Tab-separated table of C-alpha atoms and ligand atoms in Angstrom:
chain	number	residue	atom	x	y	z
V	1	MET	CA	-48.058	-29.318	28.554
V	2	ILE	CA	-48.432	-24.847	29.639
V	3	ALA	CA	-45.134	-25.421	32.204
V	4	LEU	CA	-43.415	-27.099	29.967
V	5	ARG	CA	-44.103	-23.788	27.254
V	6	ARG	CA	-43.507	-21.705	29.539
V	7	LEU	CA	-40.219	-23.649	30.847
V	8	LEU	CA	-39.269	-23.629	26.873
V	9	ALA	CA	-40.101	-19.503	26.928
V	10	THR	CA	-37.983	-18.193	29.007
V	11	ALA	CA	-34.621	-20.335	27.887
V	12	SER	CA	-35.111	-19.199	25.129
V	13	LEU	CA	-35.829	-15.532	26.350
V	14	ALA	CA	-32.706	-16.546	27.977
V	15	SER	CA	-30.531	-17.835	25.445
V	16	CYS	CA	-31.491	-14.735	22.980
V	17	ILE	CA	-30.364	-12.564	26.205
V	18	THR	CA	-27.294	-14.189	26.187
V	19	LEU	CA	-26.872	-14.011	22.439
V	20	LEU	CA	-27.337	-9.837	22.545
V	21	SER	CA	-24.901	-9.476	25.380
V	22	PHE	CA	-22.208	-11.733	24.770
V	23	PRO	CA	-22.159	-11.359	20.873
V	24	VAL	CA	-20.308	-14.480	20.112
V	25	MET	CA	-21.138	-14.864	15.916
V	26	SER	CA	-17.769	-17.029	13.970
V	27	GLN	CA	-16.747	-15.038	10.417
V	28	ASP	CA	-14.762	-16.451	7.956
V	29	PHE	CA	-13.775	-13.132	6.356
V	30	ARG	CA	-11.726	-12.396	3.057
V	31	LEU	CA	-8.308	-11.100	2.463
V	32	GLY	CA	-6.944	-9.567	-0.661
V	33	LEU	CA	-4.565	-8.007	-2.453
V	34	ILE	CA	-2.071	-8.066	-4.936
V	35	THR	CA	1.372	-9.444	-3.996
V	36	PRO	CA	2.664	-12.776	-4.972
V	37	PRO	CA	3.089	-15.005	-1.904
V	38	SER	CA	6.649	-14.264	-1.511
V	39	HIS	CA	5.989	-10.607	-0.990
V	40	HIS	CA	6.353	-8.740	3.185
V	41	TRP	CA	2.833	-7.672	2.365
V	42	THR	CA	1.423	-11.874	1.765
V	43	GLN	CA	3.140	-12.561	4.478
V	44	ALA	CA	1.519	-10.567	6.926
V	45	ALA	CA	-1.575	-10.954	6.123
V	46	GLN	CA	-1.115	-14.477	6.751
V	47	SER	CA	-0.156	-14.044	9.975
V	48	PHE	CA	-2.479	-11.431	10.876
V	49	ALA	CA	-5.131	-13.893	9.077
V	50	GLU	CA	-2.987	-16.848	12.142
V	51	SER	CA	-3.288	-14.206	15.297
V	52	LEU	CA	-6.711	-13.496	14.400
V	53	ASN	CA	-8.218	-17.172	14.269
V	54	ALA	CA	-5.621	-17.183	17.575
V	55	ALA	CA	-7.253	-14.373	19.736
V	56	SER	CA	-10.562	-15.317	18.580
V	57	ASP	CA	-10.380	-18.546	20.238
V	58	GLY	CA	-10.581	-20.176	16.159
V	59	ARG	CA	-13.926	-18.447	15.774
V	60	HIS	CA	-12.469	-15.982	13.492
V	61	GLN	CA	-11.199	-17.417	10.149
V	62	VAL	CA	-9.032	-16.026	7.607
V	63	SER	CA	-8.977	-16.928	4.260
V	64	VAL	CA	-6.178	-15.131	2.428
V	65	PHE	CA	-5.729	-14.169	-1.258
V	66	PRO	CA	-2.577	-13.281	-2.927
V	67	ALA	CA	-1.576	-12.001	-6.218
V	68	ALA	CA	-4.774	-10.411	-7.500
V	69	GLN	CA	-6.434	-13.663	-7.277
V	70	LEU	CA	-9.506	-11.841	-6.466
V	71	GLY	CA	-9.028	-9.112	-9.457
V	72	ASN	CA	-6.957	-6.224	-9.355
V	73	GLU	CA	-7.459	-3.110	-6.714
V	74	ALA	CA	-9.813	-1.554	-8.815
V	75	GLN	CA	-12.520	-4.101	-8.864
V	76	MET	CA	-11.035	-5.835	-4.799
V	77	VAL	CA	-12.226	-2.062	-4.207
V	78	GLN	CA	-15.357	-2.700	-5.448
V	79	GLN	CA	-15.808	-5.971	-4.123
V	80	LEU	CA	-14.878	-4.226	-0.336
V	81	GLN	CA	-17.514	-1.769	-1.334
V	82	THR	CA	-20.618	-4.346	-1.873
V	83	GLY	CA	-19.637	-6.308	1.156
V	84	ALA	CA	-18.552	-9.015	-1.266
V	85	LEU	CA	-14.657	-9.596	0.045
V	86	ASP	CA	-13.791	-7.514	3.857
V	87	MET	CA	-10.717	-6.695	3.583
V	88	ALA	CA	-7.351	-5.597	1.783
V	89	PHE	CA	-3.668	-4.526	1.547
V	90	LEU	CA	-3.637	-2.220	-0.241
V	91	THR	CA	-1.661	-0.185	-2.903
V	92	VAL	CA	-2.353	3.921	-1.405
V	93	ALA	CA	-2.155	4.361	-5.652
V	94	GLU	CA	-5.754	2.170	-6.153
V	95	ILE	CA	-7.121	4.693	-2.858
V	96	SER	CA	-6.157	8.275	-4.318
V	97	ASN	CA	-7.798	7.170	-7.370
V	98	ARG	CA	-10.900	7.230	-5.333
V	99	VAL	CA	-9.831	9.819	-3.090
V	100	PRO	CA	-7.534	12.264	-4.566
V	101	GLU	CA	-6.387	13.242	-1.387
V	102	PHE	CA	-4.595	10.719	-0.755
V	103	GLY	CA	-2.044	11.852	-4.182
V	104	ALA	CA	-0.477	13.616	-1.530
V	105	TRP	CA	1.957	10.747	-0.596
V	106	TYR	CA	3.153	10.794	-3.739
V	107	ALA	CA	4.237	14.486	-3.598
V	108	PRO	CA	8.329	13.529	-5.244
V	109	TYR	CA	10.394	13.682	-2.214
V	110	LEU	CA	8.050	14.692	0.182
V	111	VAL	CA	10.239	12.085	2.601
V	112	ASP	CA	14.214	12.007	1.764
V	113	ASN	CA	14.155	8.590	2.575
V	114	ILE	CA	13.067	5.707	4.537
V	115	ASP	CA	12.917	6.562	8.214
V	116	GLU	CA	11.354	9.624	7.101
V	117	ALA	CA	8.656	7.696	5.217
V	118	ALA	CA	7.992	5.169	7.843
V	119	ALA	CA	7.594	8.421	10.338
V	120	LEU	CA	5.516	10.004	8.635
V	121	LEU	CA	3.298	6.589	8.150
V	122	LYS	CA	3.020	6.661	11.677
V	123	SER	CA	1.918	10.189	12.262
V	124	ASP	CA	-1.462	11.663	13.396
V	125	ALA	CA	-0.912	13.821	10.340
V	126	ALA	CA	-1.417	9.467	8.074
V	127	GLU	CA	-4.292	9.216	10.421
V	128	GLU	CA	-6.066	11.903	10.323
V	129	MET	CA	-6.530	10.916	6.585
V	130	PHE	CA	-8.906	7.777	7.515
V	131	ASP	CA	-11.198	10.174	8.070
V	132	LEU	CA	-11.919	11.178	4.369
V	133	LEU	CA	-11.895	6.480	3.454
V	134	PRO	CA	-15.715	5.778	4.612
V	135	GLN	CA	-17.409	8.208	2.998
V	136	GLN	CA	-15.476	8.458	0.025
V	137	ALA	CA	-14.044	5.327	-0.443
V	138	GLY	CA	-16.773	2.884	1.865
V	139	LEU	CA	-13.938	1.604	3.736
V	140	ILE	CA	-12.332	1.053	6.799
V	141	GLY	CA	-8.488	2.268	7.418
V	142	VAL	CA	-7.757	0.052	9.725
V	143	GLY	CA	-3.175	1.060	9.497
V	144	TYR	CA	-0.571	1.745	7.232
V	145	GLY	CA	1.994	-0.331	5.449
V	146	MET	CA	4.862	0.355	3.032
V	147	ALA	CA	6.909	-0.545	-0.005
V	148	GLY	CA	10.634	0.305	-0.115
V	149	MET	CA	11.043	3.898	-2.120
V	150	ARG	CA	11.045	4.210	-5.657
V	151	GLN	CA	13.530	3.114	-8.008
V	152	MET	CA	14.008	3.868	-12.292
V	153	MET	CA	15.027	1.243	-14.424
V	154	ALA	CA	15.282	0.925	-17.939
V	155	ARG	CA	16.760	-1.514	-20.960
V	156	SER	CA	19.627	1.482	-22.261
V	157	ALA	CA	21.546	3.929	-20.152
V	158	LEU	CA	20.328	6.547	-17.346
V	159	ASN	CA	23.414	8.963	-16.808
V	160	SER	CA	20.101	11.543	-15.639
V	161	PRO	CA	16.792	12.501	-15.966
V	162	ASP	CA	16.887	13.480	-19.664
V	163	ASP	CA	17.654	10.095	-20.360
V	164	LEU	CA	14.138	9.703	-19.540
V	165	SER	CA	12.861	11.664	-22.317
V	166	GLY	CA	10.327	9.126	-24.693
V	167	MET	CA	10.400	6.306	-22.780
V	168	ARG	CA	8.137	3.676	-22.743
V	169	VAL	CA	7.775	3.738	-18.611
V	170	ARG	CA	5.874	1.739	-16.687
V	171	ILE	CA	3.912	3.447	-13.733
V	172	THR	CA	1.667	1.827	-11.110
V	173	PRO	CA	-1.905	2.432	-12.641
V	174	PHE	CA	-2.692	5.781	-10.842
V	175	ASP	CA	-2.876	9.577	-11.720
V	176	PRO	CA	-0.096	11.084	-9.546
V	177	ILE	CA	2.812	8.863	-11.213
V	178	ARG	CA	1.315	9.342	-14.167
V	179	ASP	CA	1.531	13.317	-13.958
V	180	PHE	CA	5.223	12.847	-12.590
V	181	TYR	CA	6.129	11.071	-15.051
V	182	THR	CA	4.176	13.337	-18.375
V	183	ALA	CA	6.528	15.527	-16.797
V	184	LEU	CA	9.686	14.599	-17.151
V	185	ASN	CA	8.047	13.886	-21.416
V	186	THR	CA	8.047	9.796	-21.096
V	187	ALA	CA	4.737	7.625	-22.391
V	188	PRO	CA	4.444	6.877	-19.088
V	189	THR	CA	2.657	3.062	-19.419
V	190	PRO	CA	0.122	2.370	-16.639
V	191	LEU	CA	0.786	-1.621	-15.683
V	192	PRO	CA	0.097	-3.993	-11.965
V	193	LEU	CA	2.927	-5.831	-10.800
V	194	PRO	CA	2.266	-9.217	-12.005
V	195	ALA	CA	2.426	-8.040	-16.055
V	196	VAL	CA	6.222	-6.049	-15.838
V	197	TYR	CA	8.489	-8.239	-16.043
V	198	ASP	CA	7.320	-10.097	-19.381
V	199	ALA	CA	6.389	-6.113	-20.701
V	200	LEU	CA	9.942	-5.326	-20.036
V	201	ALA	CA	10.663	-8.688	-21.939
V	202	ASN	CA	9.096	-8.088	-24.882
V	203	ARG	CA	9.734	-4.490	-24.890
V	204	GLN	CA	6.834	-3.565	-24.946
V	205	ILE	CA	7.984	-1.285	-22.388
V	206	ASP	CA	11.575	0.560	-21.826
V	207	ALA	CA	11.214	1.232	-17.992
V	208	ILE	CA	9.999	0.711	-14.933
V	209	ASP	CA	9.005	2.633	-11.447
V	210	MET	CA	9.985	0.514	-8.707
V	211	ASP	CA	10.950	-0.315	-5.403
V	212	PHE	CA	14.562	-2.571	-4.395
V	213	ASP	CA	12.370	-5.732	-2.634
V	214	SER	CA	10.254	-6.094	-5.999
V	215	ILE	CA	13.350	-6.209	-7.768
V	216	LEU	CA	15.260	-8.235	-7.062
V	217	ILE	CA	11.369	-10.822	-5.399
V	218	PHE	CA	10.518	-10.414	-9.632
V	219	ARG	CA	13.991	-10.245	-11.440
V	220	PHE	CA	13.653	-7.336	-13.342
V	221	TYR	CA	17.070	-6.979	-13.424
V	222	GLU	CA	17.633	-9.433	-16.227
V	223	ARG	CA	15.615	-7.459	-18.373
V	224	ALA	CA	16.965	-4.147	-17.792
V	225	GLU	CA	20.767	-3.537	-17.011
V	226	HIS	CA	20.600	-0.394	-15.738
V	227	MET	CA	19.088	1.283	-12.256
V	228	MET	CA	18.566	5.169	-11.827
V	229	ILE	CA	19.033	5.293	-7.637
V	230	SER	CA	16.814	8.199	-7.336
V	231	ASN	CA	14.617	7.000	-3.937
V	232	HIS	CA	11.964	9.988	-5.548
V	233	MET	CA	8.018	8.870	-3.974
V	234	MET	CA	7.387	6.742	-0.362
V	235	PHE	CA	5.075	3.755	-1.400
V	236	PRO	CA	2.335	3.478	1.224
V	237	MET	CA	0.063	0.554	1.373
V	238	VAL	CA	-3.266	1.098	3.724
V	239	GLY	CA	-4.998	-2.464	5.851
V	240	VAL	CA	-8.393	-1.874	5.134
V	241	VAL	CA	-12.178	-3.297	5.530
V	242	SER	CA	-15.279	-3.097	3.994
V	243	ALA	CA	-17.466	-0.295	5.857
V	244	ARG	CA	-20.703	-2.474	5.094
V	245	VAL	CA	-18.929	-5.288	6.938
V	246	TRP	CA	-17.386	-3.276	10.011
V	247	ARG	CA	-20.796	-1.436	10.973
V	248	ASN	CA	-22.137	-4.916	11.377
V	249	LEU	CA	-19.369	-6.170	13.571
V	250	SER	CA	-19.413	-6.392	17.457
V	251	GLU	CA	-17.506	-3.982	18.921
V	252	GLN	CA	-15.144	-6.375	20.441
V	253	ASP	CA	-14.359	-7.397	17.250
V	254	GLN	CA	-13.664	-4.037	15.519
V	255	GLU	CA	-10.970	-3.643	17.591
V	256	LEU	CA	-9.087	-6.795	17.900
V	257	ILE	CA	-9.554	-6.977	14.063
V	258	SER	CA	-7.986	-3.230	14.628
V	259	SER	CA	-5.110	-4.424	16.965
V	260	LEU	CA	-3.828	-7.352	15.324
V	261	MET	CA	-4.298	-6.953	11.725
V	262	ARG	CA	-2.343	-2.560	12.060
V	263	GLU	CA	0.594	-4.740	14.427
V	264	GLU	CA	0.951	-6.766	11.648
V	265	LEU	CA	0.931	-3.643	9.560
V	266	ASP	CA	3.979	-2.277	11.736
V	267	GLN	CA	6.187	-5.498	11.203
V	268	VAL	CA	5.841	-4.621	7.801
V	269	ILE	CA	6.960	-0.590	7.410
V	270	GLU	CA	9.601	-1.468	10.052
V	271	THR	CA	10.751	-5.144	7.625
V	272	PHE	CA	10.678	-2.039	4.745
V	273	ARG	CA	12.935	0.434	6.578
V	274	LEU	CA	14.873	-2.053	8.087
V	275	GLN	CA	16.414	-4.452	4.783
V	276	GLU	CA	16.234	-1.359	2.239
V	277	ALA	CA	19.820	-0.510	2.938
V	278	GLU	CA	20.790	-4.088	2.710
V	279	GLN	CA	18.306	-4.440	-0.683
V	280	GLU	CA	20.776	-1.873	-2.843
V	281	ALA	CA	24.207	-3.342	-1.674
V	282	MET	CA	22.565	-6.843	-2.845
V	283	LEU	CA	21.544	-4.590	-6.053
V	284	ARG	CA	25.530	-3.212	-6.425
V	285	GLU	CA	26.922	-6.025	-6.378
V	286	ARG	CA	25.058	-7.839	-9.453
V	287	ASP	CA	25.938	-6.615	-13.669
V	288	ILE	CA	24.288	-4.031	-14.375
V	289	VAL	CA	25.107	-0.042	-14.392
V	290	ILE	CA	24.027	1.754	-11.058
V	291	THR	CA	23.484	5.326	-10.918
V	292	GLU	CA	22.069	8.375	-9.596
V	293	ALA	CA	19.931	11.352	-9.295
V	294	ASP	CA	18.510	13.487	-6.259
V	295	ARG	CA	15.375	16.567	-6.234
V	296	ASP	CA	17.664	19.104	-7.761
V	297	ALA	CA	18.244	16.995	-11.216
V	298	PHE	CA	13.952	16.522	-10.505
V	299	ALA	CA	13.283	20.022	-10.504
V	300	ASP	CA	11.455	20.810	-13.372
V	301	SER	CA	9.035	17.635	-12.955
V	302	VAL	CA	8.625	18.197	-8.981
V	303	SER	CA	7.235	22.071	-9.423
V	304	GLN	CA	4.739	21.080	-12.846
V	305	TRP	CA	3.516	17.682	-9.878
V	306	GLU	CA	3.164	20.456	-7.144
V	307	ALA	CA	1.226	23.179	-9.562
V	308	ILE	CA	-1.717	20.418	-10.467
V	309	TRP	CA	-1.053	18.464	-6.738
V	310	SER	CA	-1.554	21.522	-4.657
V	311	GLU	CA	-5.035	22.100	-6.248
V	312	LYS	CA	-6.102	18.087	-6.065
V	313	SER	CA	-4.717	17.779	-2.112
V	314	THR	CA	-5.072	20.496	0.978
V	315	ARG	CA	-3.276	17.004	2.431
V	316	LEU	CA	-0.016	17.802	0.580
V	317	ALA	CA	0.501	20.857	3.080
V	318	THR	CA	0.071	19.155	6.121
V	319	LEU	CA	1.784	15.933	5.479
V	320	ARG	CA	4.935	19.196	4.741
V	321	GLU	CA	4.199	19.990	8.381
V	322	ALA	CA	3.989	16.618	9.525
V	323	VAL	CA	8.008	15.323	7.780
V	324	GLU	CA	8.725	18.617	8.746
V	325	GLN	CA	8.160	18.639	12.255
V	326	ILE	CA	9.719	14.844	12.155
V	327	ARG	CA	12.946	16.600	11.068
V	328	HIS	CA	13.011	18.317	14.165
V	329	SER	CA	12.165	15.953	16.643
V	330	GLN	CA	15.496	14.357	15.287
V	331	GLU	CA	17.869	17.324	15.320
K	1	LIG	C1	4.161	-1.685	-7.996
K	1	LIG	O1	2.711	-1.196	-8.137
K	1	LIG	O2	4.685	-1.450	-7.864
K	1	LIG	C2	3.798	-2.664	-6.069
K	1	LIG	C3	2.978	-2.309	-5.416
K	1	LIG	C4	3.325	-2.990	-4.970
K	1	LIG	C5	3.527	-3.351	-4.387
K	1	LIG	C6	4.583	-3.353	-4.239
K	1	LIG	C7	5.197	-3.012	-5.739
């Protein structure tokens, strides 16, 4: 009997040691995002779920919840902070509501085009901004993705930025973009992406701030026949993990999740970079009126924006330096 007890004690000690030295915890993760199933962000999330499952030999599963099924981004961030949600792909918009330094990403004409946007998101300056997230938002920033450059669409003529004056313009709900449209004498109207089509249809809004890809996916051109190609802002996304969840992962799992998620996010950047010109061409073929405007046309509102945000975000200067380096390296 004593021999049996000794044997059991030795066996359970041995299994404890095995568990301590080789963490084999399996986990079911939940990843939330606001884009619909057909959007590139959601497809990247699904692809990440599959590759994590395969690379962990089936130990880890990721259930993806698209189209704001778990709530809007503000609600998802709250869930991430408590650990009720494990991961998310979030617009930098929502991040900047919590960490104002991230507002720098929305400096009007920070970059000139989608290629510069892609390069900036892969720069050291971009990576260093993740240092702010654990403390200020309870999040671990794993990597950046993006959507296309921002454009403007309206139900009535958009021949110059002056035509926007007095319009109710749909914006993604966050401060830096609100400040830009306030400077343009519009009435910025924050609305989440899924609510935009109906708001245009029932004339709750006159114009929208949007990217080519979403204009095509959601068919906004059916309700707003005037487009001003302005390329006025980039639109970064961040792949995040709850800091609470992260703390309880083994180093190997942290490494696995980071590398697989980053791979997918890099692919998102590349997809948007490559499709931008083709999507512009597709929209030019539609029955809509298209005009163009550049940085000079928006000069007043850009300087009003700068006056507000150069105080709120010291990283604005750092991102600008990084853009200069990118331009230099391309000469
Ligand atoms: C938007 O709010 O305009 C948006 C959000 C996610 C992806 C693309 C656009």
